[in-house]
Coordinates of C-alpha atoms (C1' of nucleotides) in Angstrom, one line a residue:
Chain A
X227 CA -37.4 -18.5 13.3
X228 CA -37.7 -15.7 11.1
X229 CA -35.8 -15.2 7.5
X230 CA -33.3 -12.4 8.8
X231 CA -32.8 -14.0 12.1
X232 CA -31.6 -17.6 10.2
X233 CA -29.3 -15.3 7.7
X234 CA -27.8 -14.2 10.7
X235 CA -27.8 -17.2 12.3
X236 CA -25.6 -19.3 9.4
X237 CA -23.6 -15.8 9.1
X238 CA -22.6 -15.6 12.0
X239 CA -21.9 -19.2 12.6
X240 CA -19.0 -18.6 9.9
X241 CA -17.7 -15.7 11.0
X242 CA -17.5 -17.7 14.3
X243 CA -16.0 -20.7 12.5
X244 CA -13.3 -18.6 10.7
X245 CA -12.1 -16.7 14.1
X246 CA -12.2 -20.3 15.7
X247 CA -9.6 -21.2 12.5
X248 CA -7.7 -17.7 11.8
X249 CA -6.4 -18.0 15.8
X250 CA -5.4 -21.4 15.2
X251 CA -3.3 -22.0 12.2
X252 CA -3.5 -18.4 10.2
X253 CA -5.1 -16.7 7.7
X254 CA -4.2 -18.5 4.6
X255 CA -4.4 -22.1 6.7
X256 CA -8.2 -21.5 7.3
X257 CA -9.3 -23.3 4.0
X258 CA -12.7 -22.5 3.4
X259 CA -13.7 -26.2 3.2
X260 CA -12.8 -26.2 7.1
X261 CA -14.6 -22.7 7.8
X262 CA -17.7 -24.3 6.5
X263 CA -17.3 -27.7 7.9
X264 CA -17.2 -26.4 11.1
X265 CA -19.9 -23.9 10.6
X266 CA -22.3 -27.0 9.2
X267 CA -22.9 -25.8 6.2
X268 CA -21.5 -26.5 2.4
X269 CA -18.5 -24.7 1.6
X270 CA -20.5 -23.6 -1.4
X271 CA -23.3 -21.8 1.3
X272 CA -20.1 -19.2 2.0
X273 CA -20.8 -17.6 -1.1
X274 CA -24.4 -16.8 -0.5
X275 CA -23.2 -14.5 2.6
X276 CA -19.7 -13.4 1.9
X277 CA -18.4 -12.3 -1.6
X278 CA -15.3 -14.5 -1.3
X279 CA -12.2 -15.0 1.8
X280 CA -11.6 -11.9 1.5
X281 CA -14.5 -10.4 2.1
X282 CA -15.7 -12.9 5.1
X283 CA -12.5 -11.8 7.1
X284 CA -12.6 -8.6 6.0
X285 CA -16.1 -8.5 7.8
X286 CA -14.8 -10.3 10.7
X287 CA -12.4 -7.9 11.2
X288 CA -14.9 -5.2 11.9
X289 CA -16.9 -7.1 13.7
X290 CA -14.7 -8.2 16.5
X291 CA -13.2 -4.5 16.3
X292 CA -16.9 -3.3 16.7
X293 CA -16.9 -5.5 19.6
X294 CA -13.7 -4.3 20.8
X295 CA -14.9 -0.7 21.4
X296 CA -18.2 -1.2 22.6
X297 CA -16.8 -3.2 25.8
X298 CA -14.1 -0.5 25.8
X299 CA -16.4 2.1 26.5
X300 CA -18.6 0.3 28.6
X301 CA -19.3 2.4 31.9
X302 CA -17.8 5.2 30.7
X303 CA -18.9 8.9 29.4
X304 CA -17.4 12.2 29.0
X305 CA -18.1 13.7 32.1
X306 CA -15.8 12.0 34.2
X307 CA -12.4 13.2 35.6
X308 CA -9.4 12.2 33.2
X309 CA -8.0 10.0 35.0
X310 CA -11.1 8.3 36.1
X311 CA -12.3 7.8 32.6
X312 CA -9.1 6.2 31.5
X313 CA -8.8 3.8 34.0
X314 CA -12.5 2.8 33.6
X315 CA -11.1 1.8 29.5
X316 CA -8.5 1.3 30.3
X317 CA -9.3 -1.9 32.6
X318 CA -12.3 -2.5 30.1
X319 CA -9.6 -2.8 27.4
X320 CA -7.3 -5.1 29.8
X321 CA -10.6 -7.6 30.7
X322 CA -11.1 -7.9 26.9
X323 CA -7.6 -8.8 25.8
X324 CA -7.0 -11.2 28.5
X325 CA -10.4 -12.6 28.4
X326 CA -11.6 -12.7 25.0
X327 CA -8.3 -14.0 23.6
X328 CA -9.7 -15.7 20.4
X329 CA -10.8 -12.0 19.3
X330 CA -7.8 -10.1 21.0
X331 CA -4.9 -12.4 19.0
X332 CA -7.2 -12.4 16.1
X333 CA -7.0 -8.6 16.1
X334 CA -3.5 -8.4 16.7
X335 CA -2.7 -10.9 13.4
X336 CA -5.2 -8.2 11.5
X337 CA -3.3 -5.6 12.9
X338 CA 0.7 -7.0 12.6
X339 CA -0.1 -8.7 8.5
X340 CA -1.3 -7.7 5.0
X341 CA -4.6 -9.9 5.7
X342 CA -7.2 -6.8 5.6
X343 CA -7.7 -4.6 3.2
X344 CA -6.5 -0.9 4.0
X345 CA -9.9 0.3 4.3
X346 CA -11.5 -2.0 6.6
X347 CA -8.7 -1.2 9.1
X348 CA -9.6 2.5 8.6
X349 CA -12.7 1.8 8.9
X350 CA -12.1 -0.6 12.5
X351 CA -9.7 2.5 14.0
X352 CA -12.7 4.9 14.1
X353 CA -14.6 3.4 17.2
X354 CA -11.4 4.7 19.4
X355 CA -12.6 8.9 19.0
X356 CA -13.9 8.5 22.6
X357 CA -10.4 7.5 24.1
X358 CA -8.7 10.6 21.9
X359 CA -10.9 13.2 22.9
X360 CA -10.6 12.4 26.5
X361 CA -6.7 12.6 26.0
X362 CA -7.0 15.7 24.6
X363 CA -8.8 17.0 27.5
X364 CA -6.5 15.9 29.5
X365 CA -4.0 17.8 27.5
X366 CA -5.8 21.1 27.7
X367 CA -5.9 20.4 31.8
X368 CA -1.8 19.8 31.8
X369 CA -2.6 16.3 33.2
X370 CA -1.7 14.4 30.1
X371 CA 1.5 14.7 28.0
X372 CA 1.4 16.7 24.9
X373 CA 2.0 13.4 22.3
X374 CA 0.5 11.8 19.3
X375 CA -2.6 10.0 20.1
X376 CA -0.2 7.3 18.6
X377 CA 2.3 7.4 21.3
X378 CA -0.4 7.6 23.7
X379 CA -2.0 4.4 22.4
X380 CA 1.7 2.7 22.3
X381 CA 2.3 3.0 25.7
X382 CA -1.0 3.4 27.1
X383 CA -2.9 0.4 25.5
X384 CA -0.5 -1.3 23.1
X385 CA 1.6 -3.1 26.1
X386 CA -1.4 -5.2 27.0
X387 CA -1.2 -6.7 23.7
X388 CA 2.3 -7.9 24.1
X389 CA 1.1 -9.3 27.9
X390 CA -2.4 -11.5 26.3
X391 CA 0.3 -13.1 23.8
X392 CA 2.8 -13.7 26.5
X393 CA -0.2 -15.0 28.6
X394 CA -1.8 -17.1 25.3
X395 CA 2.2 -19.1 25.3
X396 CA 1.3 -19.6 29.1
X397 CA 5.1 -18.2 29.8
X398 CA 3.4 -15.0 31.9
X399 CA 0.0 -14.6 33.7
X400 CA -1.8 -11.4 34.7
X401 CA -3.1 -11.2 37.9
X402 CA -5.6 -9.4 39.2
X403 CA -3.5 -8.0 42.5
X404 CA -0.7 -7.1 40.0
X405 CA -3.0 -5.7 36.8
X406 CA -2.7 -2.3 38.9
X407 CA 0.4 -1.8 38.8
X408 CA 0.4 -2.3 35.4
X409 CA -2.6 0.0 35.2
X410 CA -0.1 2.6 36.8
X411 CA 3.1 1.8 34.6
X412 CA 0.2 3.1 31.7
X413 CA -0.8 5.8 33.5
X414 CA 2.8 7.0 34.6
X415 CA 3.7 6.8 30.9
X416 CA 1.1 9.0 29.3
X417 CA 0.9 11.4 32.3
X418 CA 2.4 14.7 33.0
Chain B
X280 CA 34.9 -16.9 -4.2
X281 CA 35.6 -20.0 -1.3
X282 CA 33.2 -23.0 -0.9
X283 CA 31.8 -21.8 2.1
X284 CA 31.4 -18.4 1.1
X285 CA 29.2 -19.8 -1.9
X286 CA 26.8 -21.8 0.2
X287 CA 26.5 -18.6 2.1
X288 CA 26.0 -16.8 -0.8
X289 CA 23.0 -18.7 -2.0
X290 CA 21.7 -19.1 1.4
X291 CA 21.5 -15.4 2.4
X292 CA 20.0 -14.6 -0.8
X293 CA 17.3 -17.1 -0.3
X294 CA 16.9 -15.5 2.9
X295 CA 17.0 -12.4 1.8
X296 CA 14.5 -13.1 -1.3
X297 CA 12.2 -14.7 1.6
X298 CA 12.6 -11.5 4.2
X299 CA 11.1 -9.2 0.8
X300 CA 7.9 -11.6 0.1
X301 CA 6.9 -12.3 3.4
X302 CA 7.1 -8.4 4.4
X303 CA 5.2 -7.8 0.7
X304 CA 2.6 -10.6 0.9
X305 CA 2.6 -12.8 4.4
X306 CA 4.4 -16.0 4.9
X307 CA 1.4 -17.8 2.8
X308 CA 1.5 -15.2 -0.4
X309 CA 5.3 -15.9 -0.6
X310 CA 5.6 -19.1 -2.8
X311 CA 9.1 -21.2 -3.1
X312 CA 9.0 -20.2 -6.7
X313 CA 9.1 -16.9 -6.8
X314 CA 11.7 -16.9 -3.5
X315 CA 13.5 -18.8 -5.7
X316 CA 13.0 -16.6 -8.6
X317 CA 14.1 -13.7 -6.9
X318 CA 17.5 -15.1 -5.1
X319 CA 18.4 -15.8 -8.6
X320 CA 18.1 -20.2 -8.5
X321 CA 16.1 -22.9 -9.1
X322 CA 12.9 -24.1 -6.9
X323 CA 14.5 -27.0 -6.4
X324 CA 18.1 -25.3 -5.4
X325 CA 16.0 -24.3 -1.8
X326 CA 15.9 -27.8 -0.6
X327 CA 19.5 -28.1 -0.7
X328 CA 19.7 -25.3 1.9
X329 CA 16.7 -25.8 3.9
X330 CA 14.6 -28.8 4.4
X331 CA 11.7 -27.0 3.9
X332 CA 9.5 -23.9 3.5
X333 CA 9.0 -24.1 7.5
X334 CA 12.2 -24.7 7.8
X335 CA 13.7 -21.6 5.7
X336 CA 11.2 -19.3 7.5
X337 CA 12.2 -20.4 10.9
X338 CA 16.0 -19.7 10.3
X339 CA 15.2 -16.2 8.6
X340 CA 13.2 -15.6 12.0
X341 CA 16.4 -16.5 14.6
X342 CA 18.8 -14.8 11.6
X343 CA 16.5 -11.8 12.1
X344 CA 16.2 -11.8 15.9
X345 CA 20.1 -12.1 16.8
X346 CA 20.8 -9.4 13.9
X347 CA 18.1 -7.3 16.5
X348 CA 19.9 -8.1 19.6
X349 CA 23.4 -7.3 18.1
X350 CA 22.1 -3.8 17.5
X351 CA 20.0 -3.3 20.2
X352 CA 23.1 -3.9 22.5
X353 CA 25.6 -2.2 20.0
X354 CA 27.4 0.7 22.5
X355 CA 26.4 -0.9 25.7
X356 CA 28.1 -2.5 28.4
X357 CA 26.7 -3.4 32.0
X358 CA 28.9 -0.9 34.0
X359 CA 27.0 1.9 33.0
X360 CA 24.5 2.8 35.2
X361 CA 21.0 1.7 34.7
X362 CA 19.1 4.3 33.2
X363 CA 21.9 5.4 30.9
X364 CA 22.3 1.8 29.4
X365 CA 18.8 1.6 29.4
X366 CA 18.6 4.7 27.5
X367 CA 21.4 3.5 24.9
X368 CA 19.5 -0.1 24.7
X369 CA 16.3 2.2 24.0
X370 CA 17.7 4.4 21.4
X371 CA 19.1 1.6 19.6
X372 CA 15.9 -0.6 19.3
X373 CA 14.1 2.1 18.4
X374 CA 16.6 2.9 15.7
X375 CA 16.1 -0.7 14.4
X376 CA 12.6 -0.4 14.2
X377 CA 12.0 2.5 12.7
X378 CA 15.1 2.2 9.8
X379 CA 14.5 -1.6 9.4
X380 CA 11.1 -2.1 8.3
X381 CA 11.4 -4.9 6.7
X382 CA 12.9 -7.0 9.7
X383 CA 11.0 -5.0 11.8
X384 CA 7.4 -6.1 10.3
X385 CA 8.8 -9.3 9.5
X386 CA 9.1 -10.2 13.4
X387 CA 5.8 -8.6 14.0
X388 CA 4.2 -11.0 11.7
X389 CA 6.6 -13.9 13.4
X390 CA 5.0 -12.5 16.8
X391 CA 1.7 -12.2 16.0
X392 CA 0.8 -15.5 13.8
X393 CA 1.4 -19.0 14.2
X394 CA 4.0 -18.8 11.7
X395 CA 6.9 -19.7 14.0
X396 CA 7.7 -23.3 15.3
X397 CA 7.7 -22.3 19.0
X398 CA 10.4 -23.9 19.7
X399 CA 12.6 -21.4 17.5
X400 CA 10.3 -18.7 19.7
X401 CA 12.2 -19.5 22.3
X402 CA 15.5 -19.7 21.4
X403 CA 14.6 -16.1 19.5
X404 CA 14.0 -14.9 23.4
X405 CA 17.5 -15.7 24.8
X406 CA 19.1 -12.9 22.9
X407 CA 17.8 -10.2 25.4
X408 CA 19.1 -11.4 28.6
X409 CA 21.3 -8.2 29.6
X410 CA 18.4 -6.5 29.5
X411 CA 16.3 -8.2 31.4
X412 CA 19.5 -8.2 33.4
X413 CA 20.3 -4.5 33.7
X414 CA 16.5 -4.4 35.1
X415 CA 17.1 -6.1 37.5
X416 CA 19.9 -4.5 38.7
X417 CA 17.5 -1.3 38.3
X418 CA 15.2 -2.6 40.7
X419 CA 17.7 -3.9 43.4
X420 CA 18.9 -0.1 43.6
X421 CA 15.2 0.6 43.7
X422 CA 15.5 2.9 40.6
X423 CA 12.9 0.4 38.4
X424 CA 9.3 -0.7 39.6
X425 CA 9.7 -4.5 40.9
X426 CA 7.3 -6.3 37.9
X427 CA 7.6 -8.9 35.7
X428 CA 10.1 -8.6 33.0
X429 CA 7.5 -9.3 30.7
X430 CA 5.3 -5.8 32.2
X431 CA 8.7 -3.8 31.7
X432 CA 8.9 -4.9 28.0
X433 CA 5.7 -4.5 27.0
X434 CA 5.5 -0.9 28.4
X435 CA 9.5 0.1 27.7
X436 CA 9.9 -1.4 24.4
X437 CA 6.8 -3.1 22.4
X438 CA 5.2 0.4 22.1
X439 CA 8.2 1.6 19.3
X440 CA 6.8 -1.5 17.3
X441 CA 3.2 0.0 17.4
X442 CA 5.0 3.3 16.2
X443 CA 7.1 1.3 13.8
X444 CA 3.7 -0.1 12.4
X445 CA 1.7 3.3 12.0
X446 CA 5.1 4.7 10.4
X447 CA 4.8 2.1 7.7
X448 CA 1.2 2.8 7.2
X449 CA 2.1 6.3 6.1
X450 CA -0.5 7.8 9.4
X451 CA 2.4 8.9 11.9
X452 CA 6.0 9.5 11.7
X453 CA 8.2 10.0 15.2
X454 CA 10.6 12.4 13.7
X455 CA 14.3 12.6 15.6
X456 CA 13.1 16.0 18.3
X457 CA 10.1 13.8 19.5
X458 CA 12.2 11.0 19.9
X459 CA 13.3 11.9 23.1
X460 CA 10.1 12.7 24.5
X461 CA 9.1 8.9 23.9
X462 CA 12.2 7.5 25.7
X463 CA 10.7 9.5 28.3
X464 CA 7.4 7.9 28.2
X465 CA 9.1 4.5 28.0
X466 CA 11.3 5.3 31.3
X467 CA 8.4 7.4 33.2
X468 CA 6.3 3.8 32.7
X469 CA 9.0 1.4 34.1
X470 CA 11.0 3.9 36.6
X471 CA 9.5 4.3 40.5
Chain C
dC245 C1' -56.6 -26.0 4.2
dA246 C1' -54.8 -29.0 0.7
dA247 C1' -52.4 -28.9 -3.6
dC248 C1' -49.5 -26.9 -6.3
dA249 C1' -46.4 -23.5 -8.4
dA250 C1' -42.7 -20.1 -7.8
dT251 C1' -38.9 -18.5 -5.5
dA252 C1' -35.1 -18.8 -2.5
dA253 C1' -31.5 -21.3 0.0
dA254 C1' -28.4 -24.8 0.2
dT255 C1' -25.8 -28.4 -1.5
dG256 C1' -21.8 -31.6 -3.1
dA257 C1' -19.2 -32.6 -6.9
dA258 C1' -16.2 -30.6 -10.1
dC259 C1' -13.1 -27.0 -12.1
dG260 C1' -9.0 -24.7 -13.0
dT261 C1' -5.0 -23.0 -10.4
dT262 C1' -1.5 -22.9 -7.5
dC263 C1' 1.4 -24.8 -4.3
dA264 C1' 5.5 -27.3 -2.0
dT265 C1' 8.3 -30.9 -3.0
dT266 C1' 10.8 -34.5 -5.8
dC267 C1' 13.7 -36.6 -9.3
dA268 C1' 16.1 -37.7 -13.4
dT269 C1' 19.6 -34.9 -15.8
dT270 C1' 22.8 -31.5 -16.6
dT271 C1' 26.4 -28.3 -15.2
dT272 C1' 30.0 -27.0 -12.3
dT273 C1' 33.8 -27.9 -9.3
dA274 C1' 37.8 -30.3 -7.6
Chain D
dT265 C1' 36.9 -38.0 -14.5
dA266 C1' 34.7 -38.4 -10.2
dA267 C1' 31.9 -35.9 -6.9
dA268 C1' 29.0 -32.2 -5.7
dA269 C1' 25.8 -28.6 -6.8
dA270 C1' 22.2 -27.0 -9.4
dT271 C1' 18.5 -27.5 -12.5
dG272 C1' 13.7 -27.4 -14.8
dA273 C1' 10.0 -30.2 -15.6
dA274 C1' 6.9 -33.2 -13.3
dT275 C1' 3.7 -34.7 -9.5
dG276 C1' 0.1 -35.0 -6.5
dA277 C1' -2.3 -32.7 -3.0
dA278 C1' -4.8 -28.7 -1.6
dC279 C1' -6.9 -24.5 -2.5
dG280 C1' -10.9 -20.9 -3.6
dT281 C1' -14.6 -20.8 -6.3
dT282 C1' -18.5 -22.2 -9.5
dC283 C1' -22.5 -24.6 -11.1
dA284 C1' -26.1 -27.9 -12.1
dT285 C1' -29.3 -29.9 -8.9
dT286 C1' -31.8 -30.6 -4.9
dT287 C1' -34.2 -29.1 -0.8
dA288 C1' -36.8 -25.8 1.8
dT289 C1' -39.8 -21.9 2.0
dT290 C1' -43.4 -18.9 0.6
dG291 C1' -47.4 -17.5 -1.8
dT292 C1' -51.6 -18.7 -4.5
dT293 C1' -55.7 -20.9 -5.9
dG294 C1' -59.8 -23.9 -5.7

DNA sequence: CAACAATAAATGAACGTTCATTCATTTTTA
DNA sequence: TAAAAATGAATGAACGTTCATTTATTGTTG
């Protein structure tokens, strides 16, 4: 094994054992002591790869939002019809949240508390330019409704969010027969 | 000032001091000292109110959801016909979110962390019946698509707390003409 | 290639803080 | 003056982080 693939092997092995913890019990009830327990390493080995909590979940952060948008955009590219494209992310985005649910809720504490640093989440939003262009070209064609990207996102893509948590409490499941209809309540929303 | 009125007094301060830190810091940055330092009494004053610091933040959360549903529902009655309760029910969640931040970001955080006993999750849930209520008599006159009341909420109201959370951040404000606009993304989504 | 030295990585115990909670008193109320 | 409410200091547990050592790796030399 060579030295950067074992840096990145005990790396990532924390980063794994903090998401494991952060979706668990919290941010601040992730005590480092655990993270490194469960990564098998010395508490005191965090140090040599992350700066301090901070920093370690900080990087998390973009990690699993780096993750995020690369499975978003997986199949897609700029040449397709609207509504083609956004259903293509749009289901990507859908699979994701209800699959990978450790990095979905993960995200969603990230995104609804003070636990990240202003600029990280800056930072995480970028990845999404694909999804606003081709919402803008939809615009230009009068297919999509003049809004804020924001309100496209809210009622495009936000309401999954709400379903994975409902889904995590096990009080609602997604199915696949009905996960397009839900596809088309998105789509009704955001379209002209 | 009346007996009872003084326990309230004290009570709804520390609630009140709690709602501040928690919206400033997270439930974990929001130590029993300074909520106690800021409702004006001792540390030790809390644990005559609440038996603990679980305990105090569970109560703010159903104090904070039933204040929610008494304005969402504030105007409405289940005569009117669907989409113009709906609209009213709408309007004044959206209102709620957007001019009560603090509560607003406070359930967020409740919603999106494992900082509520689920058991006080539920009972939070109960409040919204005649909603769920007036959609179903939306989709027995076939004005509503037939899908889960958990689909309808996500895509008719979570979306405003996505808005409510990009307001707060300073990146997006849904000013009163665009308003509308959104109510009309919320009922194109859930209307056949 | 064996022996050793130099460097890097990893460790566990220890540190200083901070936290939620308790308790012996004091203060307020009835 | 008895009962209830409120207090501030004290307590022990838990936390993030550091540090003096130990262990592992790499490079060098005979």
């Amino acid at each position: 094994m060579s030295k950067k693939e074992k840096i990145t092997d005990k790396r990532s092995a924390l980063l794994k054992a903090t998401l494991n913890l952060v979706h668990n019990r919290g941010f601040h009830d992730a005590p480092m002591v655990k993270i490194a327990k469960l990564a098998g390493v010395a508490p005191a080995t965090i140090y040599l790869y992350f700066e301090n909590k901070q920093d370690l979940v900080n990087q998390l952060y973009l990690e699993i939002k780096s993750s995020f948008s690369d499975c978003a955009f997986d199949g897609y590219n700029d040449t397709l019809p609207v509504k083609k494209g956004f259903e293509i992310i749009w289901h990507n985005i859908a699979n994701y949240k209800l699959n990978r649910i450790k990095e979905a809720t993960f995200l969603s504490q990230c995104d609804n508390t003070p636990m990240i640093d202003e600029e990280f989440r800056k930072e995480g939003l970028k990845h999404l330019q694909p999804l606003l262009d081709l919402w803008e070209k939809g615009q230009q064609e009068g297919i999509i409704k003049v809004l804020s990207p924001y309100v496209l996102y809210a009622y495009a893509i936000y309401p999954v969010s709400f379903l994975m948590a409902m889904q995590e409490r096990h009080i609602f499941t997604l199915s696949e027969e009905i996960r397009n209809e839900t596809f088309q309540a998105a789509w009704d929303a955001i379209k002209v």
